Amino acid sequence: MNRIHFDISGIQNSEIKTQLKNALDKVEGISMVNIDAARGSIEIGYNPSTDENSIRSCIENVGCNILNQSNE
């Protein structure tokens, strides 16, 4: 399983956090989503066949901005 970490802005409340988690759960190949609203970060576990661009697009479509990315 690959893991990726994003620092993001736009998680103002639990409703947006829930929307983001639900949206990412629908992306094929994502097996883990950990959102830390206090730190403004998200960690995602996904299959190697999953396209990272689809993960980024999903985050941005919910209304969050990606500030930084690191692969683990």
PDB file of C-alpha atoms in Angstrom:
ATOM      1  CA  MET A   1       0.000   0.000   0.000  1.00  0.00           C
ATOM      2  CA  ASN A   2       1.263   3.448  -0.925  1.00  0.00           C
ATOM      3  CA  ARG A   3       0.787   6.368   1.435  1.00  0.00           C
ATOM      4  CA  ILE A   4       0.612  10.051   0.708  1.00  0.00           C
ATOM      5  CA  HIS A   5       0.339  13.037   3.037  1.00  0.00           C
ATOM      6  CA  PHE A   6      -1.072  16.444   2.155  1.00  0.00           C
ATOM      7  CA  ASP A   7      -1.090  19.679   4.116  1.00  0.00           C
ATOM      8  CA  ILE A   8      -4.376  21.305   3.163  1.00  0.00           C
ATOM      9  CA  SER A   9      -6.469  24.341   3.963  1.00  0.00           C
ATOM     10  CA  GLY A  10     -10.228  24.552   3.907  1.00  0.00           C
ATOM     11  CA  ILE A  11     -11.279  22.143   6.659  1.00  0.00           C
ATOM     12  CA  GLN A  12     -13.194  24.732   8.661  1.00  0.00           C
ATOM     13  CA  ASN A  13     -15.703  22.378  10.270  1.00  0.00           C
ATOM     14  CA  SER A  14     -16.728  18.771  10.730  1.00  0.00           C
ATOM     15  CA  GLU A  15     -19.147  18.956   7.789  1.00  0.00           C
ATOM     16  CA  ILE A  16     -16.338  19.642   5.310  1.00  0.00           C
ATOM     17  CA  LYS A  17     -14.205  16.962   6.975  1.00  0.00           C
ATOM     18  CA  THR A  18     -17.049  14.461   6.481  1.00  0.00           C
ATOM     19  CA  GLN A  19     -17.577  15.537   2.865  1.00  0.00           C
ATOM     20  CA  LEU A  20     -13.864  15.099   2.166  1.00  0.00           C
ATOM     21  CA  LYS A  21     -13.729  11.633   3.754  1.00  0.00           C
ATOM     22  CA  ASN A  22     -16.870  10.503   1.897  1.00  0.00           C
ATOM     23  CA  ALA A  23     -15.532  11.799  -1.433  1.00  0.00           C
ATOM     24  CA  LEU A  24     -12.166  10.073  -0.976  1.00  0.00           C
ATOM     25  CA  ASP A  25     -13.862   6.807   0.034  1.00  0.00           C
ATOM     26  CA  LYS A  26     -15.448   6.764  -3.435  1.00  0.00           C
ATOM     27  CA  VAL A  27     -12.086   6.915  -5.246  1.00  0.00           C
ATOM     28  CA  GLU A  28     -11.114   3.469  -6.528  1.00  0.00           C
ATOM     29  CA  GLY A  29      -8.190   1.959  -4.610  1.00  0.00           C
ATOM     30  CA  ILE A  30      -8.180   4.177  -1.519  1.00  0.00           C
ATOM     31  CA  SER A  31      -8.092   2.004   1.582  1.00  0.00           C
ATOM     32  CA  MET A  32      -7.359   4.510   4.374  1.00  0.00           C
ATOM     33  CA  VAL A  33      -8.154   8.164   5.035  1.00  0.00           C
ATOM     34  CA  ASN A  34      -6.957   9.985   8.170  1.00  0.00           C
ATOM     35  CA  ILE A  35      -7.915  13.652   8.412  1.00  0.00           C
ATOM     36  CA  ASP A  36      -6.470  15.906  11.118  1.00  0.00           C
ATOM     37  CA  ALA A  37      -8.528  19.097  10.917  1.00  0.00           C
ATOM     38  CA  ALA A  38      -6.577  20.805  13.717  1.00  0.00           C
ATOM     39  CA  ARG A  39      -3.294  20.443  11.823  1.00  0.00           C
ATOM     40  CA  GLY A  40      -4.853  20.833   8.394  1.00  0.00           C
ATOM     41  CA  SER A  41      -3.440  17.554   7.150  1.00  0.00           C
ATOM     42  CA  ILE A  42      -4.645  14.367   5.541  1.00  0.00           C
ATOM     43  CA  GLU A  43      -2.974  10.995   5.131  1.00  0.00           C
ATOM     44  CA  ILE A  44      -4.229   8.583   2.499  1.00  0.00           C
ATOM     45  CA  GLY A  45      -3.396   4.937   1.918  1.00  0.00           C
ATOM     46  CA  TYR A  46      -4.006   3.677  -1.606  1.00  0.00           C
ATOM     47  CA  ASN A  47      -3.220   0.890  -4.057  1.00  0.00           C
ATOM     48  CA  PRO A  48      -0.285   1.408  -6.451  1.00  0.00           C
ATOM     49  CA  SER A  49      -2.728   1.371  -9.377  1.00  0.00           C
ATOM     50  CA  THR A  50      -4.552   4.442  -8.042  1.00  0.00           C
ATOM     51  CA  ASP A  51      -3.705   7.688  -9.836  1.00  0.00           C
ATOM     52  CA  GLU A  52      -2.433  10.384  -7.439  1.00  0.00           C
ATOM     53  CA  ASN A  53      -3.984  13.037  -9.675  1.00  0.00           C
ATOM     54  CA  SER A  54      -7.434  11.607  -8.995  1.00  0.00           C
ATOM     55  CA  ILE A  55      -6.750  11.927  -5.252  1.00  0.00           C
ATOM     56  CA  ARG A  56      -5.630  15.547  -5.669  1.00  0.00           C
ATOM     57  CA  SER A  57      -8.653  16.361  -7.834  1.00  0.00           C
ATOM     58  CA  CYS A  58     -11.004  14.833  -5.289  1.00  0.00           C
ATOM     59  CA  ILE A  59      -9.547  16.944  -2.457  1.00  0.00           C
ATOM     60  CA  GLU A  60      -9.745  20.117  -4.533  1.00  0.00           C
ATOM     61  CA  ASN A  61     -13.296  19.375  -5.751  1.00  0.00           C
ATOM     62  CA  VAL A  62     -14.494  19.330  -2.136  1.00  0.00           C
ATOM     63  CA  GLY A  63     -13.133  22.872  -1.797  1.00  0.00           C
ATOM     64  CA  CYS A  64      -9.854  22.287   0.014  1.00  0.00           C
ATOM     65  CA  ASN A  65      -6.520  23.659  -1.186  1.00  0.00           C
ATOM     66  CA  ILE A  66      -3.404  21.493  -1.205  1.00  0.00           C
ATOM     67  CA  LEU A  67      -0.492  23.379   0.347  1.00  0.00           C
ATOM     68  CA  ASN A  68       2.147  20.668   0.450  1.00  0.00           C
ATOM     69  CA  GLN A  69       2.540  16.989  -0.438  1.00  0.00           C
ATOM     70  CA  SER A  70       4.843  14.264   0.793  1.00  0.00           C
ATOM     71  CA  ASN A  71       4.946  10.598  -0.151  1.00  0.00           C
ATOM     72  CA  GLU A  72       5.735   8.041   2.504  1.00  0.00           C
TER      73      GLU A  72
END
